[in-house]
Amino acid sequence: MEEHIQKAVDCYEAGATVLHIHVRELDGKGSKRLSKFNELLAGLREAVPDMILQVG
């Protein structure tokens, strides 16, 4: 998760204003668990509060 947040920061610093996100389980399959989305969104909102976040 930290790697995803750092990549979002890097993209924001490079000029990106919108980020579309998906979350995955440990086996690499897409996840629909809200807890995983909420964890990532909380980290992103703290790290890049002005970035528009789109959940997929």
PDB file of C-alpha atoms in Angstrom:
ATOM      1  CA  MET A   1       0.000   0.000   0.000  1.00  0.00           C
ATOM      2  CA  GLU A   2       2.849   2.405   0.820  1.00  0.00           C
ATOM      3  CA  GLU A   3       4.275   1.886  -2.662  1.00  0.00           C
ATOM      4  CA  HIS A   4       0.943   2.876  -4.236  1.00  0.00           C
ATOM      5  CA  ILE A   5       0.765   6.002  -2.105  1.00  0.00           C
ATOM      6  CA  GLN A   6       4.322   7.003  -3.004  1.00  0.00           C
ATOM      7  CA  LYS A   7       3.575   6.511  -6.701  1.00  0.00           C
ATOM      8  CA  ALA A   8       0.529   8.759  -6.319  1.00  0.00           C
ATOM      9  CA  VAL A   9       2.718  11.432  -4.699  1.00  0.00           C
ATOM     10  CA  ASP A  10       5.234  11.112  -7.535  1.00  0.00           C
ATOM     11  CA  CYS A  11       2.471  11.466 -10.137  1.00  0.00           C
ATOM     12  CA  TYR A  12       0.989  14.475  -8.348  1.00  0.00           C
ATOM     13  CA  GLU A  13       4.380  16.160  -8.162  1.00  0.00           C
ATOM     14  CA  ALA A  14       4.793  15.505 -11.898  1.00  0.00           C
ATOM     15  CA  GLY A  15       1.524  17.342 -12.586  1.00  0.00           C
ATOM     16  CA  ALA A  16      -1.219  14.707 -12.404  1.00  0.00           C
ATOM     17  CA  THR A  17      -4.439  15.915 -10.800  1.00  0.00           C
ATOM     18  CA  VAL A  18      -6.625  12.781 -11.062  1.00  0.00           C
ATOM     19  CA  LEU A  19      -5.912   9.229  -9.910  1.00  0.00           C
ATOM     20  CA  HIS A  20      -8.023   6.163 -10.764  1.00  0.00           C
ATOM     21  CA  ILE A  21      -7.499   3.368  -8.257  1.00  0.00           C
ATOM     22  CA  HIS A  22      -8.180  -0.337  -7.854  1.00  0.00           C
ATOM     23  CA  VAL A  23      -7.152  -2.503  -4.930  1.00  0.00           C
ATOM     24  CA  ARG A  24      -5.965  -6.085  -5.024  1.00  0.00           C
ATOM     25  CA  GLU A  25      -5.820  -9.024  -2.686  1.00  0.00           C
ATOM     26  CA  LEU A  26      -2.478 -10.615  -1.796  1.00  0.00           C
ATOM     27  CA  ASP A  27      -2.955 -13.152  -4.607  1.00  0.00           C
ATOM     28  CA  GLY A  28      -3.159 -10.303  -7.137  1.00  0.00           C
ATOM     29  CA  LYS A  29      -6.865 -10.621  -7.841  1.00  0.00           C
ATOM     30  CA  GLY A  30      -9.033  -7.522  -7.758  1.00  0.00           C
ATOM     31  CA  SER A  31     -10.650  -6.838  -4.406  1.00  0.00           C
ATOM     32  CA  LYS A  32     -14.115  -5.563  -3.625  1.00  0.00           C
ATOM     33  CA  ARG A  33     -13.498  -5.312   0.117  1.00  0.00           C
ATOM     34  CA  LEU A  34     -14.380  -1.819   1.292  1.00  0.00           C
ATOM     35  CA  SER A  35     -11.822  -2.041   4.082  1.00  0.00           C
ATOM     36  CA  LYS A  36      -9.008  -2.266   1.525  1.00  0.00           C
ATOM     37  CA  PHE A  37     -10.374   0.692  -0.449  1.00  0.00           C
ATOM     38  CA  ASN A  38     -10.836   2.712   2.741  1.00  0.00           C
ATOM     39  CA  GLU A  39      -7.269   2.005   3.855  1.00  0.00           C
ATOM     40  CA  LEU A  40      -5.815   3.139   0.535  1.00  0.00           C
ATOM     41  CA  LEU A  41      -8.100   6.164   0.269  1.00  0.00           C
ATOM     42  CA  ALA A  42      -7.162   7.323   3.772  1.00  0.00           C
ATOM     43  CA  GLY A  43      -3.472   7.169   2.913  1.00  0.00           C
ATOM     44  CA  LEU A  44      -3.978   8.934  -0.404  1.00  0.00           C
ATOM     45  CA  ARG A  45      -6.102  11.696   1.130  1.00  0.00           C
ATOM     46  CA  GLU A  46      -3.344  12.372   3.632  1.00  0.00           C
ATOM     47  CA  ALA A  47      -0.500  12.231   1.096  1.00  0.00           C
ATOM     48  CA  VAL A  48      -2.162  14.051  -1.837  1.00  0.00           C
ATOM     49  CA  PRO A  49      -5.173  15.914  -0.414  1.00  0.00           C
ATOM     50  CA  ASP A  50      -5.720  18.028  -3.539  1.00  0.00           C
ATOM     51  CA  MET A  51      -5.707  15.112  -5.984  1.00  0.00           C
ATOM     52  CA  ILE A  52      -9.052  13.921  -7.379  1.00  0.00           C
ATOM     53  CA  LEU A  53      -9.480  10.232  -6.533  1.00  0.00           C
ATOM     54  CA  GLN A  54     -11.653   7.969  -8.680  1.00  0.00           C
ATOM     55  CA  VAL A  55     -12.411   4.488  -7.393  1.00  0.00           C
ATOM     56  CA  GLY A  56     -12.780   1.690  -9.919  1.00  0.00           C
TER      57      GLY A  56
END
